[in-house]
C-alpha positions as a Python dict, from the first residue, in 0.01 Angstrom:
ca = {
    (1, 'M'): (0, 0, 0),
    (2, 'A'): (-206, -304, 93),
    (3, 'S'): (-601, -333, -34),
    (4, 'A'): (-838, -419, 235),
    (5, 'A'): (-866, -733, 44),
    (6, 'V'): (-513, -840, 168),
    (7, 'E'): (-553, -714, 540),
    (8, 'N'): (-844, -938, 546),
    (9, 'D'): (-686, -1176, 419),
    (10, 'S'): (-367, -1206, 763),
    (11, 'C'): (-638, -1034, 1001),
    (12, 'C'): (-744, -1253, 1313),
    (13, 'G'): (-410, -1419, 1395),
    (14, 'K'): (-530, -1703, 1137),
    (15, 'G'): (-378, -1804, 782),
    (16, 'P'): (-488, -1644, 457),
    (17, 'G'): (-868, -1648, 319),
    (18, 'Y'): (-1177, -1793, 507),
    (19, 'A'): (-1211, -2041, 737),
    (20, 'T'): (-1507, -2192, 520),
    (21, 'P'): (-1674, -2138, 151),
    (22, 'L'): (-1966, -1958, 356),
    (23, 'D'): (-1684, -1722, 582),
    (24, 'A'): (-1551, -1574, 247),
    (25, 'M'): (-1863, -1531, 112),
    (26, 'V'): (-2083, -1358, 432),
    (27, 'N'): (-1772, -1110, 545),
    (28, 'G'): (-1526, -1125, 288),
    (29, 'P'): (-1484, -751, 178),
    (30, 'R'): (-1594, -618, -169),
    (31, 'E'): (-1363, -638, -426),
    (32, 'T'): (-1174, -344, -525),
    (33, 'L'): (-848, -449, -761),
    (34, 'I'): (-829, -721, -997),
    (35, 'Y'): (-500, -854, -1181),
    (36, 'V'): (-577, -997, -1522),
    (37, 'T'): (-305, -1129, -1729),
    (38, 'C'): (-277, -942, -2070),
    (39, 'V'): (-113, -1122, -2414),
    (40, 'Y'): (86, -987, -2640),
    (41, 'T'): (289, -1293, -2752),
    (42, 'G'): (90, -1417, -3056),
    (43, 'T'): (-54, -1075, -3196),
    (44, 'G'): (198, -948, -3388),
    (45, 'R'): (322, -667, -3192),
    (46, 'N'): (627, -740, -3051),
    (47, 'K'): (627, -667, -2670),
    (48, 'A'): (619, -831, -2397),
    (49, 'D'): (326, -973, -2204),
    (50, 'Y'): (237, -865, -1876),
    (51, 'L'): (29, -819, -1550),
    (52, 'A'): (-248, -557, -1544),
    (53, 'T'): (-363, -391, -1248),
    (54, 'V'): (-730, -319, -1304),
    (55, 'D'): (-966, -65, -1071),
    (56, 'I'): (-1264, -160, -934),
    (57, 'D'): (-1357, 25, -710),
    (58, 'P'): (-1648, 182, -828),
    (59, 'S'): (-1608, 496, -619),
    (60, 'S'): (-1241, 517, -720),
    (61, 'A'): (-1184, 824, -928),
    (62, 'T'): (-964, 547, -1209),
    (63, 'Y'): (-1268, 317, -1156),
    (64, 'S'): (-1272, 100, -1463),
    (65, 'S'): (-929, 114, -1592),
    (66, 'V'): (-582, 33, -1594),
    (67, 'I'): (-372, 203, -1308),
    (68, 'H'): (-102, -29, -1361),
    (69, 'R'): (121, -279, -1651),
    (70, 'L'): (379, -465, -1503),
    (71, 'P'): (559, -639, -1811),
    (72, 'M'): (784, -958, -1838),
    (73, 'P'): (1137, -990, -1904),
    (74, 'Y'): (1117, -1174, -2155),
    (75, 'L'): (909, -1234, -2487),
    (76, 'G'): (671, -1508, -2589),
    (77, 'D'): (582, -1626, -2309),
    (78, 'E'): (150, -1601, -2340),
    (79, 'L'): (79, -1575, -1997),
    (80, 'H'): (-218, -1785, -1878),
    (81, 'H'): (-364, -1920, -1589),
    (82, 'S'): (-228, -1776, -1265),
    (83, 'G'): (-328, -1860, -863),
    (84, 'W'): (-100, -1766, -552),
    (85, 'N'): (132, -1966, -294),
    (86, 'S'): (-110, -1936, -34),
    (87, 'C'): (-450, -1977, 9),
    (88, 'S'): (-780, -2078, 230),
    (89, 'S'): (-604, -2416, 235),
    (90, 'C'): (-369, -2269, 500),
    (91, 'H'): (-621, -2056, 623),
    (92, 'S'): (-465, -2214, 972),
    (93, 'D'): (-87, -2176, 948),
    (94, 'P'): (-79, -1792, 1075),
    (95, 'S'): (305, -1846, 931),
    (96, 'A'): (154, -1846, 563),
    (97, 'A'): (90, -1566, 369),
    (98, 'R'): (-146, -1461, -16),
    (99, 'R'): (161, -1279, -148),
    (100, 'Y'): (261, -1387, -484),
    (101, 'L'): (56, -1439, -768),
    (102, 'V'): (192, -1757, -965),
    (103, 'L'): (207, -1696, -1354),
    (104, 'P'): (299, -1984, -1527),
    (105, 'S'): (369, -1867, -1896),
    (106, 'L'): (157, -2178, -2160),
    (107, 'V'): (395, -2148, -2459),
    (108, 'S'): (777, -2041, -2300),
    (109, 'G'): (746, -2268, -1943),
    (110, 'R'): (918, -1955, -1741),
    (111, 'I'): (705, -1935, -1404),
    (112, 'Y'): (641, -1578, -1251),
    (113, 'A'): (616, -1526, -895),
    (114, 'I'): (488, -1166, -846),
    (115, 'D'): (513, -992, -522),
    (116, 'T'): (125, -833, -450),
    (117, 'Q'): (173, -799, -126),
    (118, 'K'): (466, -490, -81),
    (119, 'D'): (184, -236, -310),
    (120, 'S'): (-131, -420, -450),
    (121, 'R'): (-150, -167, -688),
    (122, 'A'): (109, -210, -808),
    (123, 'P'): (299, -573, -785),
    (124, 'S'): (630, -679, -844),
    (125, 'L'): (827, -933, -979),
    (126, 'H'): (989, -1146, -712),
    (127, 'K'): (1165, -1426, -917),
    (128, 'I'): (1158, -1643, -1226),
    (129, 'V'): (1150, -2032, -1233),
    (130, 'E'): (1355, -2095, -1563),
    (131, 'P'): (1197, -2341, -1801),
    (132, 'E'): (1572, -2535, -1778),
    (133, 'D'): (1555, -2610, -1453),
    (134, 'I'): (1200, -2753, -1450),
    (135, 'I'): (1249, -2962, -1742),
    (136, 'H'): (1612, -3053, -1579),
    (137, 'K'): (1437, -3139, -1268),
    (138, 'T'): (1075, -3329, -1396),
    (139, 'G'): (1122, -3339, -1765),
    (140, 'L'): (808, -3085, -1747),
    (141, 'A'): (740, -2788, -1969),
    (142, 'Y'): (392, -2630, -2102),
    (143, 'P'): (279, -2531, -1744),
    (144, 'H'): (-89, -2392, -1658),
    (145, 'T'): (-282, -2441, -1370),
    (146, 'A'): (-137, -2329, -1036),
    (147, 'H'): (-296, -2418, -679),
    (148, 'C'): (-103, -2363, -344),
    (149, 'L'): (-139, -2665, -80),
    (150, 'A'): (-167, -2633, 294),
    (151, 'T'): (195, -2809, 315),
    (152, 'G'): (322, -2455, 97),
    (153, 'D'): (419, -2619, -149),
    (154, 'I'): (303, -2503, -539),
    (155, 'M'): (145, -2703, -730),
    (156, 'V'): (136, -2686, -1089),
    (157, 'S'): (-22, -2901, -1402),
    (158, 'C'): (214, -2960, -1688),
    (159, 'L'): (120, -3001, -2041),
    (160, 'G'): (337, -3186, -2217),
    (161, 'D'): (737, -3273, -2234),
    (162, 'K'): (974, -2994, -2413),
    (163, 'D'): (848, -3162, -2757),
    (164, 'G'): (514, -3105, -2698),
    (165, 'N'): (440, -3476, -2672),
    (166, 'A'): (142, -3456, -2471),
    (167, 'K'): (321, -3804, -2303),
    (168, 'G'): (491, -3611, -2076),
    (169, 'N'): (237, -3439, -1896),
    (170, 'G'): (242, -3408, -1505),
    (171, 'F'): (243, -3243, -1226),
    (172, 'L'): (509, -2973, -1096),
    (173, 'L'): (592, -2939, -739),
    (174, 'L'): (749, -2595, -561),
    (175, 'D'): (846, -2524, -276),
    (176, 'S'): (756, -2141, -97),
    (177, 'N'): (1077, -1986, -175),
    (178, 'F'): (954, -2119, -572),
    (179, 'N'): (1226, -2410, -586),
    (180, 'V'): (1158, -2749, -798),
    (181, 'K'): (1120, -2975, -584),
    (182, 'G'): (1004, -3235, -888),
    (183, 'R'): (733, -3403, -979),
    (184, 'W'): (406, -3460, -721),
    (185, 'E'): (225, -3790, -914),
    (186, 'K'): (430, -4117, -830),
    (187, 'P'): (625, -4223, -1118),
    (188, 'G'): (394, -4439, -1409),
    (189, 'N'): (138, -4209, -1257),
    (190, 'S'): (124, -3932, -1492),
    (191, 'P'): (-190, -3874, -1686),
    (192, 'L'): (-308, -3926, -2077),
    (193, 'F'): (-348, -3569, -2085),
    (194, 'G'): (-290, -3260, -1904),
    (195, 'Y'): (-439, -2941, -1794),
    (196, 'D'): (-676, -2847, -1522),
    (197, 'F'): (-679, -3041, -1122),
    (198, 'W'): (-905, -2927, -817),
    (199, 'Y'): (-787, -3145, -487),
    (200, 'Q'): (-1068, -3235, -190),
    (201, 'P'): (-839, -3349, 87),
    (202, 'R'): (-1186, -3479, 299),
    (203, 'H'): (-1247, -3787, 4),
    (204, 'K'): (-838, -3782, 2),
    (205, 'T'): (-909, -3713, -406),
    (206, 'M'): (-721, -3518, -634),
    (207, 'I'): (-927, -3491, -1039),
    (208, 'S'): (-742, -3353, -1366),
    (209, 'S'): (-854, -3261, -1663),
    (210, 'S'): (-735, -3247, -2012),
    (211, 'W'): (-691, -3029, -2334),
    (212, 'G'): (-446, -3228, -2537),
    (213, 'A'): (-73, -3247, -2667),
    (214, 'P'): (116, -2923, -2708),
    (215, 'L'): (269, -2990, -3062),
    (216, 'A'): (-90, -2991, -3175),
    (217, 'F'): (-324, -2745, -2966),
    (218, 'T'): (-7, -2420, -3007),
    (219, 'K'): (-58, -2411, -3382),
    (220, 'G'): (-429, -2388, -3332),
    (221, 'F'): (-756, -2593, -3369),
    (222, 'N'): (-697, -2853, -3636),
    (223, 'L'): (-1030, -3159, -3687),
    (224, 'E'): (-718, -3393, -3808),
    (225, 'H'): (-539, -3336, -3467),
    (226, 'L'): (-874, -3475, -3265),
    (227, 'S'): (-914, -3772, -3554),
    (228, 'N'): (-496, -3877, -3464),
    (229, 'G'): (-606, -3889, -3075),
    (230, 'L'): (-427, -3555, -2999),
    (231, 'Y'): (-703, -3403, -2775),
    (232, 'G'): (-795, -3508, -2461),
    (233, 'R'): (-1154, -3671, -2322),
    (234, 'H'): (-1089, -3837, -1990),
    (235, 'L'): (-1120, -3771, -1695),
    (236, 'H'): (-752, -3888, -1385),
    (237, 'V'): (-870, -3919, -1095),
    (238, 'Y'): (-558, -3961, -808),
    (239, 'S'): (-510, -4017, -445),
    (240, 'W'): (-470, -3719, -208),
    (241, 'P'): (-196, -3652, -127),
    (242, 'D'): (3, -3993, -207),
    (243, 'G'): (-80, -3986, -630),
    (244, 'E'): (-134, -4296, -736),
    (245, 'L'): (-357, -4214, -1060),
    (246, 'K'): (-675, -4452, -974),
    (247, 'Q'): (-930, -4392, -1188),
    (248, 'T'): (-910, -4306, -1532),
    (249, 'L'): (-1259, -4163, -1680),
    (250, 'D'): (-1337, -4183, -2001),
    (251, 'L'): (-1583, -3904, -2079),
    (252, 'G'): (-1693, -4010, -2434),
    (253, 'D'): (-1791, -3850, -2751),
    (254, 'A'): (-2041, -3615, -2436),
    (255, 'G'): (-1681, -3478, -2306),
    (256, 'L'): (-1468, -3358, -2572),
    (257, 'I'): (-1158, -3171, -2465),
    (258, 'P'): (-1277, -3108, -2045),
    (259, 'L'): (-1073, -2858, -2033),
    (260, 'E'): (-1269, -2586, -1609),
    (261, 'I'): (-1199, -2890, -1342),
    (262, 'R'): (-1437, -2821, -1003),
    (263, 'F'): (-1554, -2953, -697),
    (264, 'L'): (-1845, -2824, -519),
    (265, 'H'): (-1700, -2615, -287),
    (266, 'N'): (-1747, -2728, 21),
    (267, 'P'): (-1454, -2943, 190),
    (268, 'D'): (-1751, -3219, 202),
    (269, 'R'): (-1946, -3267, -111),
    (270, 'D'): (-1826, -3546, -304),
    (271, 'T'): (-1941, -3407, -625),
    (272, 'G'): (-1794, -3158, -912),
    (273, 'F'): (-1808, -3015, -1249),
    (274, 'V'): (-1625, -2989, -1552),
    (275, 'G'): (-1684, -2828, -1821),
    (276, 'C'): (-1602, -2990, -2219),
    (277, 'A'): (-1521, -2712, -2481),
    (278, 'L'): (-1584, -2939, -2834),
    (279, 'S'): (-1828, -3132, -2692),
    (280, 'S'): (-1998, -2849, -2521),
    (281, 'T'): (-2170, -3014, -2171),
    (282, 'M'): (-2135, -2958, -1822),
    (283, 'V'): (-2032, -3332, -1705),
    (284, 'R'): (-2103, -3419, -1325),
    (285, 'F'): (-1872, -3563, -1171),
    (286, 'F'): (-1903, -3816, -817),
    (287, 'K'): (-1808, -4052, -601),
    (288, 'K'): (-2025, -4419, -633),
    (289, 'P'): (-2125, -4603, -215),
    (290, 'D'): (-1807, -4858, -285),
    (291, 'G'): (-1573, -4541, -293),
    (292, 'S'): (-1494, -4487, -692),
    (293, 'W'): (-1576, -4208, -946),
    (294, 'D'): (-1874, -4206, -1210),
    (295, 'H'): (-1992, -3942, -1434),
    (296, 'E'): (-2277, -3795, -1577),
    (297, 'A'): (-2358, -3507, -1856),
    (298, 'A'): (-2535, -3252, -1629),
    (299, 'I'): (-2591, -2994, -1962),
    (300, 'S'): (-2604, -3014, -2314),
    (301, 'V'): (-2572, -2671, -2535),
    (302, 'K'): (-2674, -2775, -2859),
    (303, 'P'): (-2480, -2700, -3120),
    (304, 'L'): (-2635, -2367, -3406),
    (305, 'K'): (-2687, -2512, -3698),
    (306, 'V'): (-2465, -2189, -3960),
    (307, 'Q'): (-2362, -2081, -4266),
    (308, 'N'): (-2057, -1895, -4413),
    (309, 'W'): (-1877, -2090, -4137),
    (310, 'I'): (-1588, -2411, -4142),
    (311, 'L'): (-1878, -2668, -4073),
    (312, 'P'): (-2221, -2640, -4103),
    (313, 'E'): (-2247, -2657, -3684),
    (314, 'M'): (-2114, -2435, -3429),
    (315, 'P'): (-2088, -2612, -3065),
    (316, 'G'): (-2109, -2336, -2806),
    (317, 'L'): (-1761, -2400, -2713),
    (318, 'I'): (-1778, -2439, -2324),
    (319, 'T'): (-1464, -2293, -2291),
    (320, 'D'): (-1494, -2161, -1873),
    (321, 'F'): (-1688, -2195, -1563),
    (322, 'L'): (-1690, -2124, -1209),
    (323, 'I'): (-1963, -2251, -936),
    (324, 'S'): (-2069, -1950, -657),
    (325, 'L'): (-1906, -1976, -305),
    (326, 'D'): (-2207, -2123, -121),
    (327, 'D'): (-2275, -2400, -434),
    (328, 'R'): (-2580, -2280, -562),
    (329, 'F'): (-2539, -2154, -886),
    (330, 'L'): (-2280, -2223, -1172),
    (331, 'Y'): (-2159, -1980, -1465),
    (332, 'F'): (-1998, -2143, -1791),
    (333, 'S'): (-1936, -1921, -2095),
    (334, 'N'): (-2011, -2075, -2464),
    (335, 'W'): (-1747, -1902, -2630),
    (336, 'L'): (-1834, -1907, -3037),
    (337, 'H'): (-2206, -1876, -2983),
    (338, 'G'): (-2134, -1580, -2712),
    (339, 'D'): (-2358, -1626, -2440),
    (340, 'I'): (-2306, -1638, -2067),
    (341, 'R'): (-2542, -1859, -1878),
    (342, 'Q'): (-2613, -1934, -1506),
    (343, 'Y'): (-2750, -2248, -1368),
    (344, 'N'): (-2883, -2336, -1022),
    (345, 'I'): (-2715, -2644, -915),
    (346, 'E'): (-2861, -2646, -550),
    (347, 'D'): (-3004, -3012, -673),
    (348, 'P'): (-2644, -3126, -939),
    (349, 'A'): (-2788, -3367, -1109),
    (350, 'N'): (-3043, -3148, -1210),
    (351, 'P'): (-2940, -2819, -1322),
    (352, 'R'): (-3205, -2580, -1408),
    (353, 'L'): (-3101, -2235, -1631),
    (354, 'T'): (-3155, -1896, -1430),
    (355, 'G'): (-3002, -1656, -1678),
    (356, 'Q'): (-2863, -1617, -2003),
    (357, 'L'): (-2685, -1331, -2119),
    (358, 'W'): (-2573, -1236, -2477),
    (359, 'I'): (-2268, -1075, -2506),
    (360, 'G'): (-2012, -1150, -2839),
    (361, 'G'): (-1996, -1442, -3073),
    (362, 'L'): (-1963, -1587, -3435),
    (363, 'V'): (-2352, -1544, -3527),
    (364, 'R'): (-2336, -1160, -3360),
    (365, 'K'): (-2554, -902, -3599),
    (366, 'G'): (-2292, -786, -3866),
    (367, 'S'): (-2095, -1102, -3904),
    (368, 'N'): (-2033, -1333, -4211),
    (369, 'V'): (-2159, -1614, -3996),
    (370, 'V'): (-2559, -1679, -3997),
    (371, 'A'): (-2783, -1929, -3770),
    (372, 'E'): (-3058, -2105, -3919),
    (373, 'A'): (-3411, -2194, -3673),
    (374, 'E'): (-3523, -2505, -3697),
    (375, 'D'): (-3832, -2374, -3991),
    (376, 'G'): (-3531, -2240, -4146),
    (377, 'T'): (-3485, -1906, -4079),
    (378, 'T'): (-3209, -1730, -4051),
    (379, 'Y'): (-3091, -1493, -3778),
    (380, 'Q'): (-2835, -1352, -3562),
    (381, 'V'): (-2749, -1213, -3215),
    (382, 'D'): (-2790, -882, -3098),
    (383, 'V'): (-2491, -777, -2908),
    (384, 'P'): (-2547, -443, -2670),
    (385, 'E'): (-2209, -159, -2706),
    (386, 'V'): (-2116, -58, -2367),
    (387, 'K'): (-1959, 322, -2372),
    (388, 'E'): (-1981, 386, -2694),
    (389, 'H'): (-1800, 34, -2742),
    (390, 'Q'): (-1862, -222, -2972),
    (391, 'L'): (-1760, -608, -2809),
    (392, 'R'): (-1528, -842, -2982),
    (393, 'G'): (-1509, -1175, -2978),
    (394, 'G'): (-1721, -1450, -2712),
    (395, 'P'): (-1696, -1452, -2317),
    (396, 'Q'): (-1454, -1685, -2192),
    (397, 'M'): (-1283, -1631, -1855),
    (398, 'I'): (-1467, -1583, -1620),
    (399, 'Q'): (-1421, -1432, -1214),
    (400, 'L'): (-1735, -1416, -904),
    (401, 'S'): (-1704, -1111, -667),
    (402, 'L'): (-1688, -1293, -343),
    (403, 'D'): (-2061, -1286, -257),
    (404, 'G'): (-2168, -1360, -576),
    (405, 'K'): (-2327, -1055, -708),
    (406, 'R'): (-2071, -970, -998),
    (407, 'L'): (-1910, -1176, -1234),
    (408, 'Y'): (-1644, -1012, -1417),
    (409, 'V'): (-1563, -1175, -1799),
    (410, 'T'): (-1266, -1149, -2054),
    (411, 'N'): (-1269, -1258, -2408),
    (412, 'S'): (-891, -1418, -2483),
    (413, 'L'): (-883, -1797, -2487),
    (414, 'F'): (-512, -1857, -2612),
    (415, 'S'): (-356, -1694, -2910),
    (416, 'P'): (-378, -1939, -3180),
    (417, 'W'): (-716, -1976, -3101),
    (418, 'D'): (-773, -1606, -3092),
    (419, 'N'): (-612, -1564, -3380),
    (420, 'Q'): (-816, -1858, -3599),
    (421, 'F'): (-1142, -1778, -3436),
    (422, 'Y'): (-1142, -1363, -3418),
    (423, 'P'): (-881, -1217, -3607),
    (424, 'E'): (-1072, -864, -3552),
    (425, 'M'): (-1101, -915, -3124),
    (426, 'V'): (-642, -992, -3189),
    (427, 'E'): (-597, -666, -3384),
    (428, 'K'): (-757, -417, -3171),
    (429, 'G'): (-772, -580, -2838),
    (430, 'G'): (-947, -778, -2597),
    (431, 'Q'): (-1190, -635, -2326),
    (432, 'M'): (-1330, -647, -1977),
    (433, 'L'): (-1672, -641, -1849),
    (434, 'Q'): (-1894, -665, -1575),
    (435, 'I'): (-2283, -867, -1520),
    (436, 'D'): (-2454, -835, -1245),
    (437, 'V'): (-2628, -1149, -1125),
    (438, 'D'): (-2937, -1141, -1001),
    (439, 'T'): (-2873, -1417, -655),
    (440, 'D'): (-3231, -1396, -559),
    (441, 'K'): (-3443, -1545, -900),
    (442, 'G'): (-3115, -1556, -1081),
    (443, 'G'): (-3105, -1346, -1390),
    (444, 'L'): (-2766, -1217, -1591),
    (445, 'A'): (-2753, -840, -1697),
    (446, 'I'): (-2480, -598, -1859),
    (447, 'N'): (-2292, -273, -1617),
    (448, 'P'): (-2331, -82, -1882),
    (449, 'N'): (-2120, 145, -1668),
    (450, 'F'): (-1804, -57, -1705),
    (451, 'I'): (-1565, -188, -1989),
    (452, 'V'): (-1251, -237, -1960),
    (453, 'D'): (-1064, -213, -2367),
    (454, 'F'): (-744, -324, -2413),
    (455, 'G'): (-737, -167, -2736),
    (456, 'S'): (-614, 115, -2612),
    (457, 'E'): (-346, 49, -2499),
    (458, 'P'): (-29, 232, -2454),
    (459, 'D'): (179, -64, -2633),
    (460, 'G'): (-65, -96, -2869),
    (461, 'P'): (-430, -360, -2794),
    (462, 'S'): (-311, -627, -2593),
    (463, 'L'): (-548, -1012, -2509),
    (464, 'A'): (-723, -1000, -2186),
    (465, 'H'): (-678, -1348, -2015),
    (466, 'E'): (-726, -1519, -1698),
    (467, 'M'): (-819, -1250, -1337),
    (468, 'R'): (-730, -1263, -1017),
    (469, 'Y'): (-907, -1072, -704),
    (470, 'P'): (-584, -986, -406),
    (471, 'G'): (-772, -1185, -141),
    (472, 'G'): (-852, -1472, -289),
    (473, 'D'): (-1133, -1617, -532),
    (474, 'C'): (-1384, -1889, -630),
    (475, 'T'): (-1193, -1993, -885),
    (476, 'S'): (-829, -2033, -662),
    (477, 'D'): (-888, -2078, -299),
    (478, 'I'): (-969, -2490, -174),
    (479, 'W'): (-1098, -2546, 193),
    (480, 'I'): (-965, -2814, 376),
}
């Protein structure tokens, strides 16, 4: 049984996706299913991670619930991000199909190919790319971001070597049958650290970001690792599709731990953003008249003065962001502070705050942590309940509907960090919410009828991370 989104993907004799971002926004169907990576790794529960299918069709009897679970065949994977074997970059190729969801396992190094076409409501395992094969042929480990290429290949950023050293990181190429082809970047052109990447073919450019060395971040966050140079603060600019490292941008103290990176969706535009977690800054990067690239801090989240925490000041910790398909709005999550923000970026150099919503965080009412106002008084944030469920953790991964009117959010970052900052969430399970978006005047509001509480899963509480629609979305599709 194929969903409407999958049927739309291959209509009209075209390849997957849509001709333009605005075509996707205007003509794409309303989402009815969403795939969510769910983690038992690191929770103390001896169960395999799994892919959950969640019903997000308000007219359905099973709305706001998990309708299928596909467990992985191994323990200890740490499913994290996901991508597609084909997307809108292959729209001109009628032989291509968005059939396989690509699931890199951040810790084990396995990459799973999941068939979503046989039955979109109950995906099945198609193939496993074993870590030994990847290491033997490329030396790469800790796979993270997967993007499809117009050639039919799949490119995966890898964050280190098998021993967790950042110096071994780079970009893995898989062919359309998920065979290891080799590395994408030219020899000697590997980045200092790895994490996310996005390419903009009309500007013959790919830019990647830098989390840190796996031997550091897999043990939880330690400030000593930062001072020891085990975390990144750079963007790496490559020629596309050649794989030559052309420029390295040092973001400085305003760009500590740059994570998710996105160009504007319009493939003619030569600007984008990266969310820098520790400095809690949205950095804008852009092309200069001479063809080189530069950057500037576009949005800064002030740290909170706090009591009863590990530090006297708490960063917002921007851990995920996205851009609406019309390039009008940017959304990001502050995982520690607990708020989601909406900015108008019609002028990318001057973002305007248009919406903010608190749905969790460490300074919520009832927490031991309190924030200090400028006048010395203390306060905590009121976080609502949804369908009589208390909200746990802080907002983390986000996904936007094609029309830009619904924002979905989960709250798990990475199990070692979840255990460190939100142990209650690890004990009781993650959650998924839906936020209603005002795309006229701006604004965010919780949908009071939607919550998926992964604390009540059959095998015990699990942690929910990234989300993907069967028909593609604004964080996986790239236009050429």
